[in-house]
PDB file of C-alpha atoms in Angstrom:
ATOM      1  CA  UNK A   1       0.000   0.000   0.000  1.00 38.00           C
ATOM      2  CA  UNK A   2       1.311   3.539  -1.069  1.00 51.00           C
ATOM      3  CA  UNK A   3       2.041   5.104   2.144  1.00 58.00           C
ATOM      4  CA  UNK A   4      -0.070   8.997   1.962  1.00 72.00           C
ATOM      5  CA  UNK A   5       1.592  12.060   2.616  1.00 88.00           C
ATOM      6  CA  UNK A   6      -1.368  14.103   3.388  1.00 95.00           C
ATOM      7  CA  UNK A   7      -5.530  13.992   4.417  1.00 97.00           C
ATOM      8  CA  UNK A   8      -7.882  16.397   3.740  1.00 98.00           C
ATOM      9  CA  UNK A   9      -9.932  17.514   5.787  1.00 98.00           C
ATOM     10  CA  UNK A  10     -13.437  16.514   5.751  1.00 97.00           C
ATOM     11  CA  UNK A  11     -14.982  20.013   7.620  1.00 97.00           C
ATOM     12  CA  UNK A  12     -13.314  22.708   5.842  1.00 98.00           C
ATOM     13  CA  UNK A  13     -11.298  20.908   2.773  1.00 98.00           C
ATOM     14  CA  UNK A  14      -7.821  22.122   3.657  1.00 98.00           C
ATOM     15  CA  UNK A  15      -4.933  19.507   3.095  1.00 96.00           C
ATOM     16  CA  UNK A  16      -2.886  18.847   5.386  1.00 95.00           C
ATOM     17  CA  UNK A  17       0.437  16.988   6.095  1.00 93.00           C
ATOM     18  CA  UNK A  18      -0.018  13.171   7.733  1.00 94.00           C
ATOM     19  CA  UNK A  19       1.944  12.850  11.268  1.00 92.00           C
ATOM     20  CA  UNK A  20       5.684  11.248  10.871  1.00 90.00           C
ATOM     21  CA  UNK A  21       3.565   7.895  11.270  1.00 90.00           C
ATOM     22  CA  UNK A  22       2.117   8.319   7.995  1.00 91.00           C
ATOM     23  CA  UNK A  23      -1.860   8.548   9.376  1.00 94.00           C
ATOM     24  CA  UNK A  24      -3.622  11.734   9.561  1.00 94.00           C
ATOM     25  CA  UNK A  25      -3.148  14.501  11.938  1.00 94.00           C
ATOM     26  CA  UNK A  26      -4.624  14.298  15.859  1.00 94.00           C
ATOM     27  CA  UNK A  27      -6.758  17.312  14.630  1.00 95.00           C
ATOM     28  CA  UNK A  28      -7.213  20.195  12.113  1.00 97.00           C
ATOM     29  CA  UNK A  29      -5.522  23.905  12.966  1.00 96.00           C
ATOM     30  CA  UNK A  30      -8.185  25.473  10.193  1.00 97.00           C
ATOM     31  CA  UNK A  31     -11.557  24.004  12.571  1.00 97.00           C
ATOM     32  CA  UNK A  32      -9.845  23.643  15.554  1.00 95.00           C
ATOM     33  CA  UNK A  33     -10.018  27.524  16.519  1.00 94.00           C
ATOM     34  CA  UNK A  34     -12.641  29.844  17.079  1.00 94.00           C
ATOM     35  CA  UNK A  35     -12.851  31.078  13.369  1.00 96.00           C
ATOM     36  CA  UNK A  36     -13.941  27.907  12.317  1.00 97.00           C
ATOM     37  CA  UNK A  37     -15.651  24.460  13.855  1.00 97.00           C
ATOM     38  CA  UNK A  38     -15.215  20.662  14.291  1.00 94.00           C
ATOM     39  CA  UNK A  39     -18.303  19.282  12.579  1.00 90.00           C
ATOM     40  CA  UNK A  40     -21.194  16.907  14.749  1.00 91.00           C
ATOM     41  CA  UNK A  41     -19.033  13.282  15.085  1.00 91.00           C
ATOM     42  CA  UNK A  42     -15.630  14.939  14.952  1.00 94.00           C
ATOM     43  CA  UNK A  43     -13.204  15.202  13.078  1.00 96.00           C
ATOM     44  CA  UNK A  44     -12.954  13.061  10.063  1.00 97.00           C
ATOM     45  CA  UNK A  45     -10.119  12.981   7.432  1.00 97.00           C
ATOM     46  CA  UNK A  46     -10.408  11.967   3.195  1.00 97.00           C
ATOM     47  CA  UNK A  47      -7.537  11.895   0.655  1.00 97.00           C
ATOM     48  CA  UNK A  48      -7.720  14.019  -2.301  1.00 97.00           C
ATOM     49  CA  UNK A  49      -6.939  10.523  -4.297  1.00 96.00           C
ATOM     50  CA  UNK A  50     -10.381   9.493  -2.699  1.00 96.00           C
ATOM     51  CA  UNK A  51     -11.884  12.412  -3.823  1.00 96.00           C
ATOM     52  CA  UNK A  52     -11.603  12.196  -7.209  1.00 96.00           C
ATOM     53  CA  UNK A  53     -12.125   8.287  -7.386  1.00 95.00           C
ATOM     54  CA  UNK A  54     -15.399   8.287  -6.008  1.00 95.00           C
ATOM     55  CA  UNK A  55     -16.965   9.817  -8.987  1.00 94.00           C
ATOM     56  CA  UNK A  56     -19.156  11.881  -6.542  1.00 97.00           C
ATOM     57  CA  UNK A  57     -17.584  15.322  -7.742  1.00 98.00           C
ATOM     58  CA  UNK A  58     -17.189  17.478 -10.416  1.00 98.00           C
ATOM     59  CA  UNK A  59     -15.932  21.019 -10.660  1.00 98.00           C
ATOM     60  CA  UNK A  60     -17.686  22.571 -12.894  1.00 98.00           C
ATOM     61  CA  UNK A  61     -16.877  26.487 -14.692  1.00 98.00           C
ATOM     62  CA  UNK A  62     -19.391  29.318 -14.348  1.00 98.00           C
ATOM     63  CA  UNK A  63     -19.631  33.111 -15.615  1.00 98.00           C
ATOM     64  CA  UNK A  64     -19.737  35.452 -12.856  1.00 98.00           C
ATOM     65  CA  UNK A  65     -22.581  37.780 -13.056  1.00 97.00           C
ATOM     66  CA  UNK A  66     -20.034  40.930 -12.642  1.00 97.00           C
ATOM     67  CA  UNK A  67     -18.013  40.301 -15.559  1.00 98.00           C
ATOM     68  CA  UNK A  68     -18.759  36.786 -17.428  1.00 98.00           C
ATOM     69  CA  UNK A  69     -15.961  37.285 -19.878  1.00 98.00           C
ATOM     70  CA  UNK A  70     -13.117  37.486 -17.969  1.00 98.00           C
ATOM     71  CA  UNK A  71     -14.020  36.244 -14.573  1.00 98.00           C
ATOM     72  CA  UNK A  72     -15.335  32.660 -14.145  1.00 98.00           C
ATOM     73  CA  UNK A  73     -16.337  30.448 -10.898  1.00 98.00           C
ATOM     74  CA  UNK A  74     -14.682  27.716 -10.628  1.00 98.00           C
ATOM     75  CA  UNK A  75     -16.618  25.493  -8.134  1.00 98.00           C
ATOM     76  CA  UNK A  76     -17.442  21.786  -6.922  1.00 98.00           C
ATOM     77  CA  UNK A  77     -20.977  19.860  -7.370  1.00 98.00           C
ATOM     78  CA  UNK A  78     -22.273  18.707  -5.242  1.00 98.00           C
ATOM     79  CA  UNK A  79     -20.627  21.300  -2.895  1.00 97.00           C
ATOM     80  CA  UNK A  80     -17.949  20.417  -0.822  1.00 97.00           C
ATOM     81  CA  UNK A  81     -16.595  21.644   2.651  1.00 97.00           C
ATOM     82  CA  UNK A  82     -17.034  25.216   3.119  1.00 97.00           C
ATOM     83  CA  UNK A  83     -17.841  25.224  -0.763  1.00 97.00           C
ATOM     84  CA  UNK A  84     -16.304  28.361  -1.796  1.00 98.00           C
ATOM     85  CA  UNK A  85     -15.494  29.012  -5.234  1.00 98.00           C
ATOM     86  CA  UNK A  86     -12.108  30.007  -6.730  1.00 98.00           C
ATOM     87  CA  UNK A  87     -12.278  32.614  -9.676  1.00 98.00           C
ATOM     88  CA  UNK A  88     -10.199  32.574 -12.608  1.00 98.00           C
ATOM     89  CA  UNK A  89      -9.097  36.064 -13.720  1.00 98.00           C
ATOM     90  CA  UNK A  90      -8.605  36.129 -17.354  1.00 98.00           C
ATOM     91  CA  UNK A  91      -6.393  39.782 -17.870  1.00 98.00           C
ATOM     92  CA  UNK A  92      -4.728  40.734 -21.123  1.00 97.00           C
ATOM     93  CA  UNK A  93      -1.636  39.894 -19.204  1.00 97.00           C
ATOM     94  CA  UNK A  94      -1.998  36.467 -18.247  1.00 97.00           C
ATOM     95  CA  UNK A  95      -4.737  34.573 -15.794  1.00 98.00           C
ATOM     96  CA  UNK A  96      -4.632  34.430 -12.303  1.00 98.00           C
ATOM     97  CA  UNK A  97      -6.736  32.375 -10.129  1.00 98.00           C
ATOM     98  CA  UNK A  98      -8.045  33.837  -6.852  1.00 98.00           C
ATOM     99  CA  UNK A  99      -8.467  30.877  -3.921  1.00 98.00           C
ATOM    100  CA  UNK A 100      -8.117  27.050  -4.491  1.00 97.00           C
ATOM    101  CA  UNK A 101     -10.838  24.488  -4.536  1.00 98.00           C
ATOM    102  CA  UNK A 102     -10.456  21.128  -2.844  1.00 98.00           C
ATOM    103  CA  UNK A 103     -10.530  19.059  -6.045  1.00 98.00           C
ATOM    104  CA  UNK A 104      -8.626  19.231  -8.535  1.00 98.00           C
ATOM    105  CA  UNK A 105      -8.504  16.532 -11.208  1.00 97.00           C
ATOM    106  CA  UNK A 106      -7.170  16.400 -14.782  1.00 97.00           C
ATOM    107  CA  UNK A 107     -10.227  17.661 -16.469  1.00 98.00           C
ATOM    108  CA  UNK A 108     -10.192  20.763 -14.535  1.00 98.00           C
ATOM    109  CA  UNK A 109      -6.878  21.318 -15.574  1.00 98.00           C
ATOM    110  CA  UNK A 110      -7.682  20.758 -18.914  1.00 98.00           C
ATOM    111  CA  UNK A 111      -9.988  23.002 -19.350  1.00 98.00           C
ATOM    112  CA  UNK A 112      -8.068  25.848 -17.380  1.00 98.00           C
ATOM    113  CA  UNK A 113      -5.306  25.095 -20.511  1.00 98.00           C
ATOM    114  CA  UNK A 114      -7.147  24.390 -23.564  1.00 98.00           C
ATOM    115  CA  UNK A 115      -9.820  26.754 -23.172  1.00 98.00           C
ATOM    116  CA  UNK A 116      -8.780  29.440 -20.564  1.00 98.00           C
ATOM    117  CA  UNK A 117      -5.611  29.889 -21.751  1.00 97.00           C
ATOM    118  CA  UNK A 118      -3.668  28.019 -18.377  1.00 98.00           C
ATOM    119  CA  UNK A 119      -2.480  30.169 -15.145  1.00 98.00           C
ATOM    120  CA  UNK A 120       0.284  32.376 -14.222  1.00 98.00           C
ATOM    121  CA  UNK A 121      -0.703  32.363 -10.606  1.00 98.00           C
ATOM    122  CA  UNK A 122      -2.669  31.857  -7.528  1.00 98.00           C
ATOM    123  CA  UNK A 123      -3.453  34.466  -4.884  1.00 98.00           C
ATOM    124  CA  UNK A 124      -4.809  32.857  -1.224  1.00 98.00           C
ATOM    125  CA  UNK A 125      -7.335  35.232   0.775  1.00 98.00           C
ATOM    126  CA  UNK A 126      -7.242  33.334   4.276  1.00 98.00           C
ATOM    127  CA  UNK A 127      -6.269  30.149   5.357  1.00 98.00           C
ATOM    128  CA  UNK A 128     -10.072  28.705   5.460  1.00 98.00           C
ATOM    129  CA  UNK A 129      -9.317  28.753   1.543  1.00 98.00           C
ATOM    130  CA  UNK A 130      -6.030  26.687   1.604  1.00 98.00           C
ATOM    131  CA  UNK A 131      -7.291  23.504   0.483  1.00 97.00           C
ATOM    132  CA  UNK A 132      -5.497  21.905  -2.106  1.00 97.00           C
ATOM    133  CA  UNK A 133      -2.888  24.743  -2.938  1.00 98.00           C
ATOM    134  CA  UNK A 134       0.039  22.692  -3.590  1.00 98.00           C
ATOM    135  CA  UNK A 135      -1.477  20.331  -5.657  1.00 98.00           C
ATOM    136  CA  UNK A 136      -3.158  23.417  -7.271  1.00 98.00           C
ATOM    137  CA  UNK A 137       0.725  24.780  -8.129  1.00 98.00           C
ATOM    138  CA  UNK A 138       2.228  21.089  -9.262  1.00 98.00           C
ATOM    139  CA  UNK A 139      -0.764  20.826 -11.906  1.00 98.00           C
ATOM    140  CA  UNK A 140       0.390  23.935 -14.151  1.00 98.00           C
ATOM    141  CA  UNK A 141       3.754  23.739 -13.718  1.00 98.00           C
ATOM    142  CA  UNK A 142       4.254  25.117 -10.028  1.00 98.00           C
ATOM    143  CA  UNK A 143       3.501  28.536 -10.450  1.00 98.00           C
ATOM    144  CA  UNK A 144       3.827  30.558  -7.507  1.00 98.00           C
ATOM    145  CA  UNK A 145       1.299  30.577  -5.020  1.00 98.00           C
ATOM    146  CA  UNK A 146       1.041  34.270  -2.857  1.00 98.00           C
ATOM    147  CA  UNK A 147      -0.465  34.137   0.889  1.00 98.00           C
ATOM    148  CA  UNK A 148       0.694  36.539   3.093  1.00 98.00           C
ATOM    149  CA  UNK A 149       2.891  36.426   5.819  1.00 98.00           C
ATOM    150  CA  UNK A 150       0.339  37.184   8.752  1.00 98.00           C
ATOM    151  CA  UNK A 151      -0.964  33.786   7.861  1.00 98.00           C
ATOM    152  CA  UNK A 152       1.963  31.708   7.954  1.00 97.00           C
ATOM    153  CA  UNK A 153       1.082  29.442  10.789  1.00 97.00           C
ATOM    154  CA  UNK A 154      -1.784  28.103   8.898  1.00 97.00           C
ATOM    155  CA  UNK A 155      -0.456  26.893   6.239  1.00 96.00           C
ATOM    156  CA  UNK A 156       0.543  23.403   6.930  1.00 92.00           C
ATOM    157  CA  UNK A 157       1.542  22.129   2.795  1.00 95.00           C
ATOM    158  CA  UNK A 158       2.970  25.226   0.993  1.00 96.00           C
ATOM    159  CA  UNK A 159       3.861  25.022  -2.412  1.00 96.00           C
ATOM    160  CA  UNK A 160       7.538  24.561  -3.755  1.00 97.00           C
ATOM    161  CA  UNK A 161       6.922  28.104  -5.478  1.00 97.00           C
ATOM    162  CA  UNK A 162       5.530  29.367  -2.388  1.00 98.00           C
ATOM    163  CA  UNK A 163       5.826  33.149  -2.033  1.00 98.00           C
ATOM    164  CA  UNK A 164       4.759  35.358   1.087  1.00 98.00           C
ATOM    165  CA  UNK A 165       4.228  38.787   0.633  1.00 98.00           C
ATOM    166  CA  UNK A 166       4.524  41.777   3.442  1.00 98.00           C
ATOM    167  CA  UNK A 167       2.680  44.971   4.038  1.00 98.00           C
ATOM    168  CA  UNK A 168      -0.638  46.147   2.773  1.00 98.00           C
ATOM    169  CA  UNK A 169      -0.386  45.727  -0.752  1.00 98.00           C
ATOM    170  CA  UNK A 170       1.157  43.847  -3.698  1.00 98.00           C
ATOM    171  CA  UNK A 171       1.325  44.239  -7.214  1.00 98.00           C
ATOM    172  CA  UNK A 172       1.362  41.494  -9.820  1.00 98.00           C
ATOM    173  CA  UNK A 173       1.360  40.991 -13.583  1.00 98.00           C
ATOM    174  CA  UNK A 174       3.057  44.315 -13.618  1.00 97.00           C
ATOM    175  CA  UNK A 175       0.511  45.856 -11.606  1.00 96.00           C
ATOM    176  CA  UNK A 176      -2.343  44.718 -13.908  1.00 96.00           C
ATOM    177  CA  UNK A 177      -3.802  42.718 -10.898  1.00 98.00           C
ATOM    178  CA  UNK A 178      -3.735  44.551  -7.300  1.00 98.00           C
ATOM    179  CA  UNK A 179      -3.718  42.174  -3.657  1.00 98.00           C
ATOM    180  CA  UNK A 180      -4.804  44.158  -0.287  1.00 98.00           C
ATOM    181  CA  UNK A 181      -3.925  42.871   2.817  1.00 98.00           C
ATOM    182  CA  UNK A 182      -6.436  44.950   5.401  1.00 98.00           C
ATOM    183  CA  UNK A 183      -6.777  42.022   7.820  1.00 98.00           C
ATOM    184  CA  UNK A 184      -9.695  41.537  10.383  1.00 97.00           C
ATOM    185  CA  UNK A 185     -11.092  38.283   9.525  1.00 98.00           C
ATOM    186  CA  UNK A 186      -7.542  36.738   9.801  1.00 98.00           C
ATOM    187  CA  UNK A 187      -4.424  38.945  10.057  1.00 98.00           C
ATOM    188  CA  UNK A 188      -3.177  38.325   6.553  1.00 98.00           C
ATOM    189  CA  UNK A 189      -7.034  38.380   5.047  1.00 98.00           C
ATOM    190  CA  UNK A 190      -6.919  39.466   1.905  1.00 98.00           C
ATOM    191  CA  UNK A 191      -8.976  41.206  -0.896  1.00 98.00           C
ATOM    192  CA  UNK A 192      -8.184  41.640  -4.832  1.00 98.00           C
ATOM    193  CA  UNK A 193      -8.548  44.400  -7.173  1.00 98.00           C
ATOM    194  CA  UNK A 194      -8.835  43.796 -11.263  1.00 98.00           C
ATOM    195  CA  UNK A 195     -10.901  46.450 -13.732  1.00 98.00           C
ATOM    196  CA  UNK A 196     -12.672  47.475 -10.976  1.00 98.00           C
ATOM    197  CA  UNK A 197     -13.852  44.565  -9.591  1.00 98.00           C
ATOM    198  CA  UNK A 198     -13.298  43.271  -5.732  1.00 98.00           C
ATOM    199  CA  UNK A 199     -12.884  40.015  -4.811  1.00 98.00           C
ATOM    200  CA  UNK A 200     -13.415  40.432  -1.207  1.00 98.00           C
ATOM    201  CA  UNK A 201     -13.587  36.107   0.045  1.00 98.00           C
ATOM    202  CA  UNK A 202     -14.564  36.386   3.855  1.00 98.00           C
ATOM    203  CA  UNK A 203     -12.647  40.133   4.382  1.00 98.00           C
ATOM    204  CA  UNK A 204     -16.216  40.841   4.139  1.00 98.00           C
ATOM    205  CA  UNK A 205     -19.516  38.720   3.309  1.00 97.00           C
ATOM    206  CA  UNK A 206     -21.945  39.848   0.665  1.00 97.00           C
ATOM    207  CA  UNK A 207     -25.445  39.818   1.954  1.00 96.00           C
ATOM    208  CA  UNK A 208     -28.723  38.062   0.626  1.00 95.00           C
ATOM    209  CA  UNK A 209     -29.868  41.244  -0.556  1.00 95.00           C
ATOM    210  CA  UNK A 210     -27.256  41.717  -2.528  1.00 95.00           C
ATOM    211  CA  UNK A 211     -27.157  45.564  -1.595  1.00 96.00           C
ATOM    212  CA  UNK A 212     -25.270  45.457   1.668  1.00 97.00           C
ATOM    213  CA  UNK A 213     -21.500  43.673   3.046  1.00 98.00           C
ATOM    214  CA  UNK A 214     -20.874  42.480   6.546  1.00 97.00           C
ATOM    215  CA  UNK A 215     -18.012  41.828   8.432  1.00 98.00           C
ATOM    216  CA  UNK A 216     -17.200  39.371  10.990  1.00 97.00           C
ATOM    217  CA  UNK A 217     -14.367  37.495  12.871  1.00 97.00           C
ATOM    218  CA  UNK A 218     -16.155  34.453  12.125  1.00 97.00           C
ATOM    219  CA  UNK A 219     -19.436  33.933   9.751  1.00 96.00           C
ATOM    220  CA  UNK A 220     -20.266  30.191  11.338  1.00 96.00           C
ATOM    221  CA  UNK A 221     -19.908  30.699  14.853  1.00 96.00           C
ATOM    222  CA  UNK A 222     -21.359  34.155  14.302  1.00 95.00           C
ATOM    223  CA  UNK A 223     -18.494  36.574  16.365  1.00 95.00           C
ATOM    224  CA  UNK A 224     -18.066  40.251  14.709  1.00 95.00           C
ATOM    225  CA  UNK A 225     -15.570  42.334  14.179  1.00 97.00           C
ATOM    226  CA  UNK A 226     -14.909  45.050  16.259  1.00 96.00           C
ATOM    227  CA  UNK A 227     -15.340  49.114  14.582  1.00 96.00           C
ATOM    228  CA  UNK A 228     -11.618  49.588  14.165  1.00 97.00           C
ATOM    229  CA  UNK A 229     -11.072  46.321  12.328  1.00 97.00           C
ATOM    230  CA  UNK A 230     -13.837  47.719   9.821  1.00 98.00           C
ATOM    231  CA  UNK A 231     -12.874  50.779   9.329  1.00 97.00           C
ATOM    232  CA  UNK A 232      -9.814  49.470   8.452  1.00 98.00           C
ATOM    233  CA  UNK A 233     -11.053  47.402   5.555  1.00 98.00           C
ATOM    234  CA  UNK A 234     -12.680  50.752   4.617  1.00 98.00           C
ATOM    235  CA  UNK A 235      -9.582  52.610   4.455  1.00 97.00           C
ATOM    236  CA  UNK A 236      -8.034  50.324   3.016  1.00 98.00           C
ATOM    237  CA  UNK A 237     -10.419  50.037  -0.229  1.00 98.00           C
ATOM    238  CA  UNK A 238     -11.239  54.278  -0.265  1.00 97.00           C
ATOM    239  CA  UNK A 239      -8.278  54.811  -2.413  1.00 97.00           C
ATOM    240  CA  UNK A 240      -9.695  52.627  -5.369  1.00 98.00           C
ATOM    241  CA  UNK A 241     -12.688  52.676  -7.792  1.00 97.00           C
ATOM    242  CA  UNK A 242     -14.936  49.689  -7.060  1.00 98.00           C
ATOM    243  CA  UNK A 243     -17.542  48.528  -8.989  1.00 98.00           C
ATOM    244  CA  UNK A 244     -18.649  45.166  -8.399  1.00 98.00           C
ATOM    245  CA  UNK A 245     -17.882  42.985  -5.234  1.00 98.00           C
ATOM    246  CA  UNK A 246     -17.700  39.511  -5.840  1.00 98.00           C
ATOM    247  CA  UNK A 247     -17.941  37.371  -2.886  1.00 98.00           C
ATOM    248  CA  UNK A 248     -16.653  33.766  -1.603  1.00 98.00           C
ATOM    249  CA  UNK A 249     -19.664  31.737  -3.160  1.00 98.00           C
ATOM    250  CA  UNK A 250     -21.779  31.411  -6.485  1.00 96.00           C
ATOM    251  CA  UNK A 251     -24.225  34.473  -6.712  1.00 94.00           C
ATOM    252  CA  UNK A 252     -22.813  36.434  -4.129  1.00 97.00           C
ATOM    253  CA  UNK A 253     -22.026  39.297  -5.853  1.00 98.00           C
ATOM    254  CA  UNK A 254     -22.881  43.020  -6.091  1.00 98.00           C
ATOM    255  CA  UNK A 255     -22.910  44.640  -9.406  1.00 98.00           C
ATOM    256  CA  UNK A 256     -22.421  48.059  -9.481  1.00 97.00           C
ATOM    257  CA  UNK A 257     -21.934  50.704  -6.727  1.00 97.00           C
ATOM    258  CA  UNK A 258     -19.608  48.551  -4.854  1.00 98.00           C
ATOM    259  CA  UNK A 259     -17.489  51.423  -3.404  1.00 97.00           C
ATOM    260  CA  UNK A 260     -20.582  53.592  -1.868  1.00 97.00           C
ATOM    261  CA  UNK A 261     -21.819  49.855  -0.603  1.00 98.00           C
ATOM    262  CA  UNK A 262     -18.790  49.208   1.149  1.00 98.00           C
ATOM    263  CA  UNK A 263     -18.726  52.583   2.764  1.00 97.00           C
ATOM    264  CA  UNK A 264     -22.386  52.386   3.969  1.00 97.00           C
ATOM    265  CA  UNK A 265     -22.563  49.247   5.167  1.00 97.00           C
ATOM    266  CA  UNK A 266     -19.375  49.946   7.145  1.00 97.00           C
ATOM    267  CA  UNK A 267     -21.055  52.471   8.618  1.00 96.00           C
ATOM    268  CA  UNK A 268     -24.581  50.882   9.256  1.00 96.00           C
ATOM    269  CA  UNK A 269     -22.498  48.220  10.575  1.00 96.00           C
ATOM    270  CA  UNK A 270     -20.760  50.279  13.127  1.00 96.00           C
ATOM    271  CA  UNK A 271     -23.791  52.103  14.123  1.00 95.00           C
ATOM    272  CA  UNK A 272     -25.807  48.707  14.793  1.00 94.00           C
ATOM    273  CA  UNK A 273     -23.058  47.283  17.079  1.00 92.00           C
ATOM    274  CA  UNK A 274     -23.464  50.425  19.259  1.00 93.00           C
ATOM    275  CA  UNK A 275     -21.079  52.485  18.063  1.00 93.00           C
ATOM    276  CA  UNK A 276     -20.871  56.133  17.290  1.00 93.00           C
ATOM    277  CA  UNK A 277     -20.379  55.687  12.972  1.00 94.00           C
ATOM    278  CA  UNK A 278     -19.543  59.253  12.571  1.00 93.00           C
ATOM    279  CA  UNK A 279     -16.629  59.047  14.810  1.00 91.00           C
ATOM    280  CA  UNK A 280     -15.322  56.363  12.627  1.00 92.00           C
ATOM    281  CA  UNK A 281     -16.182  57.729   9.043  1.00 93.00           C
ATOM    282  CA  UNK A 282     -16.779  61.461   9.266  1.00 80.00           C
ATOM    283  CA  UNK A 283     -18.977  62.868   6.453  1.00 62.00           C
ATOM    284  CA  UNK A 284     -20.127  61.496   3.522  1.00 53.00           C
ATOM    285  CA  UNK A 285     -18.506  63.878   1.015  1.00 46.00           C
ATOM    286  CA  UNK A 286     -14.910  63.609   2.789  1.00 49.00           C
ATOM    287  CA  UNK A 287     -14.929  59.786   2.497  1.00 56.00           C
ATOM    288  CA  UNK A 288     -16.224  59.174  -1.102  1.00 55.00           C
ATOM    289  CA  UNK A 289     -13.551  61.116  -2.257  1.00 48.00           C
ATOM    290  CA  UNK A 290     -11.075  58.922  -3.726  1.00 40.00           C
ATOM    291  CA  UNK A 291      -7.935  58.771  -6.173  1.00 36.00           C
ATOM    292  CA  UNK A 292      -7.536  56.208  -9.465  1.00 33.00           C
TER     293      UNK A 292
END
């Protein structure tokens, strides 16, 4: 028998080194901290190997709603773990995708090549995206992967190419594709800037209505951030022109308006968590104004 070298978590996908005995890990970091949660029965481990054997799941490419041409959902069905989607971001300077699935199989990477034109990189939110990353990186090549360096701890299988960045921002594809690093959900959380359009993960979760964002320490267990960590994220998108806001998950996404949305609901936020919002944000006319 082939000895494994990793398990997957069954709870939140992430992969995950076995112990020096070859078996799986006592527990899982990701859903063994407050952010996240050990599922009813405890934890349970799965192989990516057994994964794509069962036949059970398929990822499967989808058009976003904020810009169908150039950014596409890449996603498992049925849905798996925390079920987040990556997006591949298709610039005129290469492709980039934007958080790692679970599964990855060889018609996923086909398809990414043949008809997407392949990948130059990926770019890691938080670590409650990890998943698969390495294997993502071996399957084109081992492009670099970028997390940043708050979230070192997490990661338990980096990539070969494995590159972590510092400070609040980072450029790449010769600055055709922006990274932001204004923390709160986890220190290194991240959000992404391309044409206008945000990809925000869990910095900040797109509502039902589609009209409004939230922000919290951690969306399952329900635990909020705190004013300053939002106004934060705030300050750290007013420089830039945001249109749409594309979210962690299929259909959430906000097209149009996404700047003003972020900067009201940041301020509805702070004002329903008993909090004086003015204090944080001023007036209206001083913090719309931004710079391209």
């Amino acid at each position: 028998m082939t000895r494994v070298s990793s398990f997957v978590c069954v709870t939140c996908g992430v992969n995950t080194l076995a112990d020096p005995s070859g078996k799986p890990q006592e527990s899982c970091i990701i859903c063994d901290e407050p952010r996240q949660y050990v599922r009813q029965g405890g934890q349970e481990w799965t192989t990516l190997e057994e994964l794509k054997s069962s036949g059970k799941y398929t990822n499967v490419f989808t058009p976003t709603m904020a810009d169908p041409e150039h950014l596409i959902s890449i996603s498992t069905t049925p849905s798996y773990a925390i079920g987040q989607r990556g997006i591949l971001i298709k610039t005129p300077k290469g492709n980039i995708l934007w958080d790692c699935i679970t599964l990855i199989d060889d018609e996923t990477v086909r398809k990414i090549k043949e008809e997407h034109g392949g990948l130059k990189a990926i770019v890691i939110s938080h670590p409650h995206y990890y998943s698969s990353l390495k294997d993502w990186s071996e399957a084109f090549g081992g492009i670099p992967i970028y997390t940043h360096t708050n979230d070192k701890q997490w990661l338990q299988r980096p990539a070969d190419n494995h590159i972590f960045w510092e400070g609040t921002s980072l450029d790449l594809l010769d600055g055709e594709v922006k990274v932001l690093c204004p923390g709160g959900h986890f220190d290194g959380s991240s959000l992404l800037l391309w044409n206008k359009n945000l990809l925000v993960a869990d910095t900040m979760m797109v509502a039902a209505s589609r009209k409004s964002v939230s922000f919290m320490y951690s969306f399952p267990n329900y635990w909020p951030l705190g004013p300053n960590e939002v106004q934060t994220i705030w300050k750290t998108v007013r420089p830039y022109e945001v249109n749409n806001i594309l979210g962690a998950w299929i259909g959430k996404e906000i097209v149009g308006n996404g700047r003003n949305i972020i900067f009201n609901s940041a301020r509805l936020y702070t004002q329903y968590s008993g909090h004086d919002s003015n204090k944080f944000y001023g007036s209206d006319s001083d913090e719309l104004s931004f710079s391209k």
